[in-house]
Amino acid sequence: MQRSGDLTAGIVDELPIGVFALDGAGTVLLWNRAAERLTGWGCADLLGHPLVDAPLDRPSMDRVFDELAAGRGFTGRFPALDAAGPTLYFRAVPCTGPGATVLGVLQDVADSRAGDEAFALLDALWESAPVGLAYFDTALRYRRVNHAVLDIDGGTVDERLGRTLEDVHGPTGAAVAAELKQVLDTGRPRVDVPMRGRLWHGEGPPQEWRMNIYPVHAPDGSLVGVGLVVVDVTAAERSRRDLARAAAQREHALNRYQSLIEATSAAVWVREVDGTAHRDAPGLRAITGQSVAEMRGWGFLDAVHPNHRGAWRTAWEQAVSADPAEVFTRVYRLRTAGGGYRWFRTRAVPVRTEGRVAQWVGTETDIDDGMRARDRLDLLAQATFAMNAATEPDGELAALADTLVPEFADVCRVYLVDQPRAAGSVTGRRSIVRTAAGLAESPMTDPRFVFGPAHPIARCVRTAAPVLAETPTVGVRDWHPTDEMERWGLAVDAHSVLVAPVLSGGAVVAALLFIGCADRPRYTEDDLGLVGELGVRASAAVEKAVAFHQSRQVAMALQSAMLSEPTSVPGCEIEARYLPAAAGLAIGGDWFDAFPLPGGELAVGVGDVAGHDLPAAATMGQLRSMLRALADGTCPPSTVVSRLDRVATRLGVTRFTTLVHGHLVRDAGRTVFRWSNAGHPPPVLVSPAGEPCFLTGEVGIVLGVAPDLPRRDSEVDVPPGSTLLLYTDGLAEQRRDPDDRAAAELLELVRTHAHRPLGEFCDHLVRGTSADTDDDIAVLAVRLT
């Protein structure tokens, strides 16, 4: 707006007609250069002085001021001020508002050019004005508008001229016209009139304006129309409302903050810009038990748990030095006035003054109960997962102890209870001991134990229920602690114990002992509920492990019986190896077999039934037995495999099964290996020189899919000193093998160990394989001697 004001002042000073302005006392406020030229009175001489002091006819000037004081304009001529001077046309009108109260013009009545120039300059001022200007006749029809109006409201001049405001803009136009009509009716200007709405019959955007409305008079004083000065204040008003809304929100936030302070005053603190404490925080001191002097500076950190203190200070220093500063939150353990530690959440916010952080305000919230409840649930889930992953009873309990130390206990011991038990006392064997790092080991090294009737373990075993107790001390008759144990308990500051029973077959077979030491919070009834649930889950895991162990023993005995050692045959060395899968019952559906046929041939075979469980082992046993019965030496391998496929399918004993079955036949001084393949990995033949290769031949479909499809035999000569290797896919298969390296790596492994005795050769194949699928491995090797 400063630039537009300078522009207006410059235009006024360049007008060819005299322009002047007076205040209410008649003092000259404006006297342009044309007025100086026409009157000969300098601007410097008149500004700030009453116009009546000018060398004018005093009676004439008194008449002019009388008219103006009555609120009427004055128009007339003044004779030449000297014989050579011009006759001046004089017009003055009163005005309202701040500043000037009289505006007037002076013009040489003989100078028509000056009038033309004046109107041209006024026209330029009209069009270049930075505010909207419009002129309406007495019927409130548009007569003229400048470009600023078009910029503010849109549309064109032609859409307005000759039409009323209501015709052009609808309801909003009618509201503006009502304001203009008041000026026509009263003849008085209206200043700073607010207006808002949508122009163009409601199709325009929401807008807000400030309007100044003035009556327009003819030279004879008659009212000929009304002038409108309009400024678009939409953005300014929106900003003002946004600021007011923000102020209200800030006030609301401050009120809420004040309420928060009042509601949580027991745990509120104020820190300086650098993060140190200079002001007293009674609420925080009530929690920690520190004095004002102990808390000042960085002393408040002394109450933070040693394990959290360094990280807390680092995070706090980073927060107070960050730009921009943000909300700081931290969860940590805080020492209480009672000497123990509890979980707290701190939350601090920067308080800004003129955009800069002036201080930090924070609160401390005790979340210990919630944290410990969550930790108990997490520990229960972790312990359950760990126990379920183990397959041995001792492994279940060891996994449990590993999970709970040091997260839940500083010491965990597992006591295996003797069966049957003597009345009152409990005896047994210490099975597992876990101690938190940095804690001295218990001096109790004797694997056997005996506890009297009042001991927590004896009470737990007797009632089959969890027990919460203080640590045993010397002087309690039934606990019988030694001096050495007492010193250990004092050294580690043991304060509370929990005991949970482990049941199997309805009887307590073990007791879980947990000891809390030092700054670990004392165990509570909630912790008692946790160890009770841990005992229940440990009991279920032990039951499962016992059942699994028994099942595996039965299964391994079954599989061992079915996978008997190959029969010895003259002229051949035969070795076999079987390695069960890493998981499950350690049994599966892989098998090998080698047996002589009635005609003197040697039948060999390796098969793979999908699965690593008892059904897979049972199916394997059935197929192996059927194959032995069907291979009577009267027909080739392909016929035997076809018969096996049809019989097994008809009896419904097939699962997804692959098989290689072949005969080693001696014929006219040479040995031939004739075989049939049902979807199985190809055999490997190792030459007498130790060079291996895969035996290529037709590979038929797996068993149980299409038993009526014909199968064919393949055959190869086997020179003396050669080794024939049959195997299952567990020896070579890899999870990720995009370059198909598994086959090449198997041949390299065979080549590396081909020179070894046949038994060692098989051992190295099983131990050195690069296979990583954890599948069963069956290997059958035959070497012609």
Coordinates of C-alpha atoms in Angstrom, one line a residue, residues 131-487:
V131 CA -8.7 -0.3 -5.0
G132 CA -11.9 -1.0 -6.7
L133 CA -13.8 2.2 -7.9
A134 CA -17.3 2.3 -9.2
Y135 CA -19.8 5.1 -10.0
F136 CA -23.6 4.5 -9.9
D137 CA -26.4 6.9 -10.9
T138 CA -29.4 7.7 -8.7
A139 CA -31.1 4.5 -9.9
L140 CA -28.1 2.6 -8.7
R141 CA -27.1 1.5 -12.2
Y142 CA -23.5 1.0 -13.1
R143 CA -22.0 4.0 -14.9
R144 CA -18.3 3.3 -14.6
V145 CA -16.0 0.8 -13.0
N146 CA -12.2 0.5 -13.0
H147 CA -10.0 -2.5 -13.6
A148 CA -9.5 -3.2 -9.9
V149 CA -13.2 -4.0 -9.6
L150 CA -12.8 -6.6 -12.4
D151 CA -9.7 -8.0 -10.7
I152 CA -11.6 -8.3 -7.4
D153 CA -14.9 -9.6 -8.5
G154 CA -14.3 -10.9 -12.1
G155 CA -16.4 -10.4 -15.1
T156 CA -16.2 -7.6 -17.6
V157 CA -17.3 -3.9 -17.8
D158 CA -19.9 -4.6 -20.4
E159 CA -21.6 -7.1 -18.1
R160 CA -22.2 -4.3 -15.7
L161 CA -22.8 -0.9 -17.4
G162 CA -26.4 0.1 -17.4
R163 CA -27.5 -2.7 -15.1
T164 CA -28.3 -2.6 -11.4
L165 CA -26.3 -4.4 -8.8
E166 CA -29.1 -6.9 -8.2
D167 CA -29.4 -7.6 -11.9
V168 CA -25.7 -8.4 -12.1
H169 CA -25.0 -10.2 -8.7
G170 CA -28.4 -11.3 -7.3
P171 CA -28.9 -11.3 -3.5
T172 CA -25.4 -10.1 -2.7
G173 CA -25.7 -7.3 -5.2
A174 CA -29.1 -6.3 -3.6
A175 CA -27.3 -6.1 -0.2
V176 CA -24.6 -3.8 -1.6
A177 CA -27.3 -1.7 -3.3
A178 CA -29.1 -1.2 0.1
E179 CA -25.9 0.2 1.5
L180 CA -25.5 2.6 -1.4
K181 CA -29.2 3.7 -1.2
Q182 CA -28.6 4.8 2.4
V183 CA -26.0 7.3 1.1
L184 CA -28.3 8.5 -1.6
D185 CA -31.1 9.0 1.0
T186 CA -28.9 10.8 3.6
G187 CA -26.4 12.5 1.4
R188 CA -23.7 11.4 3.9
P189 CA -20.8 9.1 3.1
R190 CA -20.4 5.7 4.8
V191 CA -17.0 4.5 5.7
D192 CA -15.5 0.9 6.2
V193 CA -18.8 -0.9 5.6
P194 CA -18.2 -4.7 5.8
M195 CA -19.9 -7.1 3.3
R196 CA -19.6 -10.8 2.5
G197 CA -21.2 -13.1 0.0
R198 CA -21.1 -14.7 -3.4
L199 CA -21.3 -12.6 -6.5
W200 CA -22.8 -13.5 -9.9
H201 CA -26.0 -14.9 -8.4
G202 CA -24.2 -17.1 -6.0
E203 CA -21.9 -18.7 -8.5
G204 CA -18.8 -16.8 -7.5
P205 CA -16.5 -17.9 -4.6
P206 CA -17.1 -16.7 -1.1
Q207 CA -15.7 -13.2 -0.6
E208 CA -15.5 -10.5 1.9
W209 CA -15.1 -6.7 1.2
R210 CA -14.7 -3.4 2.9
M211 CA -16.6 -0.6 1.2
N212 CA -16.5 3.3 1.4
I213 CA -19.5 5.0 -0.2
Y214 CA -19.6 8.7 -1.1
P215 CA -22.4 10.9 -2.6
V216 CA -21.5 12.6 -5.9
H217 CA -22.8 16.1 -6.6
A218 CA -23.1 18.2 -9.7
P219 CA -21.4 21.7 -9.8
D220 CA -24.8 23.2 -8.7
G221 CA -24.8 21.0 -5.6
S222 CA -27.5 18.5 -6.8
L223 CA -27.0 14.8 -6.0
V224 CA -26.3 12.9 -9.3
G225 CA -25.1 9.5 -8.0
V226 CA -22.9 7.6 -5.6
G227 CA -19.3 6.5 -5.7
L228 CA -18.0 3.2 -4.3
V229 CA -14.5 2.4 -3.1
V230 CA -14.2 -1.4 -2.4
V231 CA -11.2 -3.5 -1.1
D232 CA -11.2 -7.3 -1.2
V233 CA -10.3 -8.5 2.4
T234 CA -11.2 -12.2 1.9
A235 CA -7.6 -13.4 2.6
A236 CA -7.1 -10.9 5.4
E237 CA -10.3 -11.8 7.2
R238 CA -9.6 -15.5 6.8
S239 CA -6.2 -15.0 8.3
R240 CA -7.7 -12.9 11.1
R241 CA -10.2 -15.7 11.8
D242 CA -7.5 -18.3 11.6
L243 CA -5.4 -16.4 14.1
A244 CA -8.4 -16.0 16.4
R245 CA -9.1 -19.7 16.1
A246 CA -5.5 -20.5 16.8
A247 CA -5.5 -18.2 19.8
A248 CA -8.7 -19.9 21.1
Q249 CA -7.1 -23.3 20.6
R250 CA -3.9 -22.1 22.3
E251 CA -6.0 -20.9 25.2
H252 CA -7.8 -24.2 25.3
A253 CA -4.5 -26.1 25.3
L254 CA -3.2 -23.9 28.1
N255 CA -6.3 -24.5 30.1
R256 CA -5.9 -28.3 29.5
Y257 CA -2.2 -28.0 30.4
Q258 CA -3.1 -26.2 33.6
S259 CA -5.6 -29.0 34.4
L260 CA -2.9 -31.6 33.6
I261 CA -0.5 -29.9 35.9
E262 CA -3.1 -29.7 38.7
A263 CA -4.1 -33.3 38.2
T264 CA -0.6 -34.7 38.0
S265 CA 1.3 -32.2 40.2
A266 CA 2.9 -35.1 42.1
A267 CA 5.1 -36.0 39.1
V268 CA 5.7 -32.8 37.1
W269 CA 9.1 -31.3 36.7
V270 CA 10.7 -28.3 34.9
R271 CA 14.2 -28.4 33.3
E272 CA 16.3 -25.7 31.8
V273 CA 17.1 -25.3 28.1
D274 CA 20.3 -27.4 28.5
G275 CA 18.4 -30.3 30.2
T276 CA 19.6 -29.7 33.8
A277 CA 17.4 -29.3 36.8
H278 CA 17.5 -25.9 38.6
R279 CA 14.0 -25.8 39.9
D280 CA 12.5 -27.9 42.7
A281 CA 10.2 -30.8 41.6
P282 CA 8.4 -31.9 44.8
G283 CA 6.4 -34.5 42.9
L284 CA 9.5 -36.2 41.4
R285 CA 11.4 -36.0 44.7
A286 CA 8.4 -37.7 46.5
I287 CA 9.0 -40.6 44.1
T288 CA 12.8 -40.9 44.3
G289 CA 13.3 -39.7 47.9
Q290 CA 16.1 -37.3 46.7
S291 CA 16.7 -33.9 48.4
V292 CA 16.6 -30.7 46.5
A293 CA 20.4 -30.5 46.5
E294 CA 20.7 -34.1 45.3
M295 CA 18.3 -33.6 42.4
R296 CA 19.8 -30.3 41.1
G297 CA 22.0 -30.2 37.9
W298 CA 22.3 -33.7 36.6
G299 CA 21.7 -35.3 40.0
F300 CA 18.2 -36.4 39.1
L301 CA 19.9 -39.1 36.9
D302 CA 21.3 -40.8 40.0
A303 CA 17.8 -42.2 40.6
V304 CA 17.7 -43.8 37.2
H305 CA 18.6 -47.5 37.1
P306 CA 22.3 -48.0 36.3
N307 CA 21.4 -50.1 33.3
H308 CA 19.4 -47.3 31.8
R309 CA 21.2 -44.2 33.1
G310 CA 23.8 -43.8 30.2
A311 CA 21.2 -44.3 27.5
W312 CA 18.7 -42.0 29.2
R313 CA 21.2 -39.1 29.5
T314 CA 22.4 -39.5 25.9
A315 CA 18.8 -39.5 24.6
W316 CA 17.9 -36.5 26.8
E317 CA 21.0 -34.5 25.6
Q318 CA 20.1 -35.2 22.0
A319 CA 16.5 -34.1 22.6
V320 CA 17.4 -30.8 24.2
S321 CA 19.9 -30.0 21.5
A322 CA 17.7 -30.9 18.6
D323 CA 16.5 -28.2 16.2
P324 CA 13.6 -28.2 16.0
A325 CA 12.9 -29.5 19.5
E326 CA 10.4 -32.3 19.7
V327 CA 8.5 -34.2 22.4
F328 CA 10.8 -36.5 24.4
T329 CA 9.6 -39.8 25.7
R330 CA 11.5 -42.6 27.5
V331 CA 10.6 -45.7 29.4
Y332 CA 13.0 -46.7 32.1
R333 CA 13.4 -48.0 35.7
L334 CA 13.5 -45.4 38.4
R335 CA 14.6 -45.9 42.0
T336 CA 11.8 -45.2 44.5
A337 CA 12.1 -43.8 48.0
G338 CA 11.6 -47.3 49.3
G339 CA 14.9 -48.4 47.7
G340 CA 13.4 -50.6 44.9
Y341 CA 13.0 -49.8 41.2
R342 CA 9.8 -49.4 39.2
W343 CA 9.1 -48.8 35.6
F344 CA 8.2 -45.2 34.7
R345 CA 7.5 -43.3 31.5
T346 CA 8.8 -39.8 31.2
R347 CA 7.3 -37.3 28.7
A348 CA 8.7 -33.9 28.2
V349 CA 7.7 -31.0 25.9
P350 CA 9.6 -27.9 24.9
V351 CA 8.0 -24.6 26.0
R352 CA 8.8 -21.9 23.4
T353 CA 9.0 -18.1 23.8
E354 CA 9.2 -16.1 20.6
G355 CA 10.0 -19.2 18.7
R356 CA 12.8 -20.4 21.0
V357 CA 12.8 -23.1 23.6
A358 CA 12.7 -21.4 27.0
Q359 CA 12.4 -24.5 29.2
W360 CA 11.2 -28.1 29.2
V361 CA 8.2 -29.4 31.2
G362 CA 7.8 -33.1 31.8
T363 CA 5.9 -35.7 33.7
E364 CA 6.7 -39.1 35.2
T365 CA 4.1 -41.8 35.0
D366 CA 4.3 -45.0 37.0
I367 CA 3.7 -47.9 34.5
D368 CA 5.3 -50.6 36.5
D369 CA 2.2 -52.7 36.9
G370 CA 1.5 -52.6 33.2
M371 CA 5.1 -53.3 32.2
R372 CA 5.4 -56.2 34.5
A373 CA 2.1 -57.7 33.3
R374 CA 3.2 -57.3 29.7
D375 CA 6.6 -58.8 30.5
R376 CA 4.9 -61.7 32.2
L377 CA 2.8 -62.4 29.1
D378 CA 5.9 -62.1 26.8
L379 CA 7.9 -64.4 29.1
L380 CA 5.0 -66.9 29.1
A381 CA 4.9 -66.9 25.3
Q382 CA 8.7 -67.2 25.0
A383 CA 8.9 -70.0 27.5
T384 CA 6.1 -71.9 25.9
F385 CA 7.7 -71.6 22.5
A386 CA 11.1 -72.7 23.8
M387 CA 9.7 -75.7 25.6
N388 CA 7.6 -76.8 22.5
A389 CA 10.8 -76.7 20.4
A390 CA 12.5 -79.3 22.6
T391 CA 11.9 -83.0 22.3
E392 CA 13.5 -84.4 25.5
P393 CA 12.0 -83.9 29.0
D394 CA 15.3 -82.5 30.3
G395 CA 15.5 -80.3 27.2
E396 CA 12.1 -78.8 27.9
L397 CA 13.1 -77.7 31.4
A398 CA 16.5 -76.4 30.3
A399 CA 14.8 -74.3 27.6
L400 CA 12.5 -72.9 30.3
A401 CA 15.3 -72.0 32.6
D402 CA 17.3 -70.4 29.7
T403 CA 14.3 -68.2 28.8
L404 CA 13.5 -67.0 32.4
V405 CA 17.1 -66.1 33.5
P406 CA 17.8 -63.2 33.8
E407 CA 14.5 -61.7 32.4
F408 CA 12.4 -63.0 35.3
A409 CA 14.7 -64.5 37.8
D410 CA 18.3 -64.2 38.9
V411 CA 18.6 -67.9 39.7
C412 CA 16.5 -70.8 38.4
R413 CA 16.9 -74.4 39.6
V414 CA 15.1 -77.5 38.6
Y415 CA 14.8 -80.2 41.2
L416 CA 13.8 -83.8 40.1
V417 CA 11.8 -85.3 42.9
D418 CA 12.3 -89.0 44.0
Q419 CA 9.4 -91.4 43.6
P420 CA 8.0 -92.6 46.0
R421 CA 8.5 -89.8 48.5
A422 CA 9.1 -90.1 52.2
A423 CA 6.5 -88.5 54.5
G424 CA 7.1 -84.8 55.1
S425 CA 10.6 -84.4 53.7
V426 CA 11.4 -84.2 49.9
T427 CA 14.5 -85.8 48.4
G428 CA 15.8 -85.9 44.9
R429 CA 18.4 -84.6 42.4
R430 CA 19.3 -81.1 41.3
S431 CA 19.0 -81.3 37.5
I432 CA 19.4 -77.8 36.0
V433 CA 20.9 -74.6 37.4
R434 CA 20.9 -71.2 35.7
T435 CA 22.4 -68.1 37.2
A436 CA 22.3 -64.5 35.9
A437 CA 25.6 -63.2 34.5
G438 CA 27.6 -61.4 37.2
L439 CA 25.9 -63.2 40.1
A440 CA 28.0 -65.5 42.2
E441 CA 27.2 -69.2 41.8
S442 CA 25.5 -71.0 44.6
P443 CA 27.9 -73.0 46.8
M444 CA 25.5 -76.0 46.8
T445 CA 27.3 -78.4 44.6
D446 CA 26.0 -81.7 45.9
P447 CA 23.6 -83.2 43.2
R448 CA 21.4 -84.7 45.9
F449 CA 19.0 -82.7 48.1
V450 CA 16.7 -83.1 51.0
F451 CA 14.3 -80.5 52.2
G452 CA 12.2 -80.5 55.4
P453 CA 8.4 -80.2 55.5
A454 CA 8.4 -76.4 55.9
H455 CA 10.7 -75.7 52.9
P456 CA 8.9 -74.0 50.0
I457 CA 9.9 -76.8 47.7
A458 CA 8.5 -79.5 50.1
R459 CA 5.3 -77.5 50.4
C460 CA 5.0 -77.2 46.6
V461 CA 5.6 -80.9 46.1
R462 CA 3.2 -81.9 48.8
T463 CA 0.3 -79.6 47.6
A464 CA 1.1 -79.7 43.9
A465 CA 0.5 -75.9 43.9
P466 CA 2.9 -72.9 43.4
V467 CA 4.5 -71.2 46.5
L468 CA 5.6 -67.6 47.1
A469 CA 8.0 -67.1 50.1
E470 CA 10.8 -65.1 51.5
T471 CA 14.3 -66.5 51.1
P472 CA 15.4 -69.0 53.8
T473 CA 17.6 -67.7 56.6
V474 CA 19.6 -69.3 59.4
G475 CA 17.6 -70.0 62.5
V476 CA 14.5 -71.3 60.7
R477 CA 14.6 -74.9 61.8
D478 CA 13.0 -76.7 58.9
W479 CA 15.1 -75.0 56.2
H480 CA 18.5 -76.1 57.4
P481 CA 20.6 -73.5 55.5
T482 CA 24.3 -73.8 56.0
D483 CA 26.5 -70.8 57.0
E484 CA 27.9 -70.9 53.5
M485 CA 24.5 -70.6 51.9
E486 CA 23.6 -67.8 54.3
R487 CA 26.7 -65.8 53.3

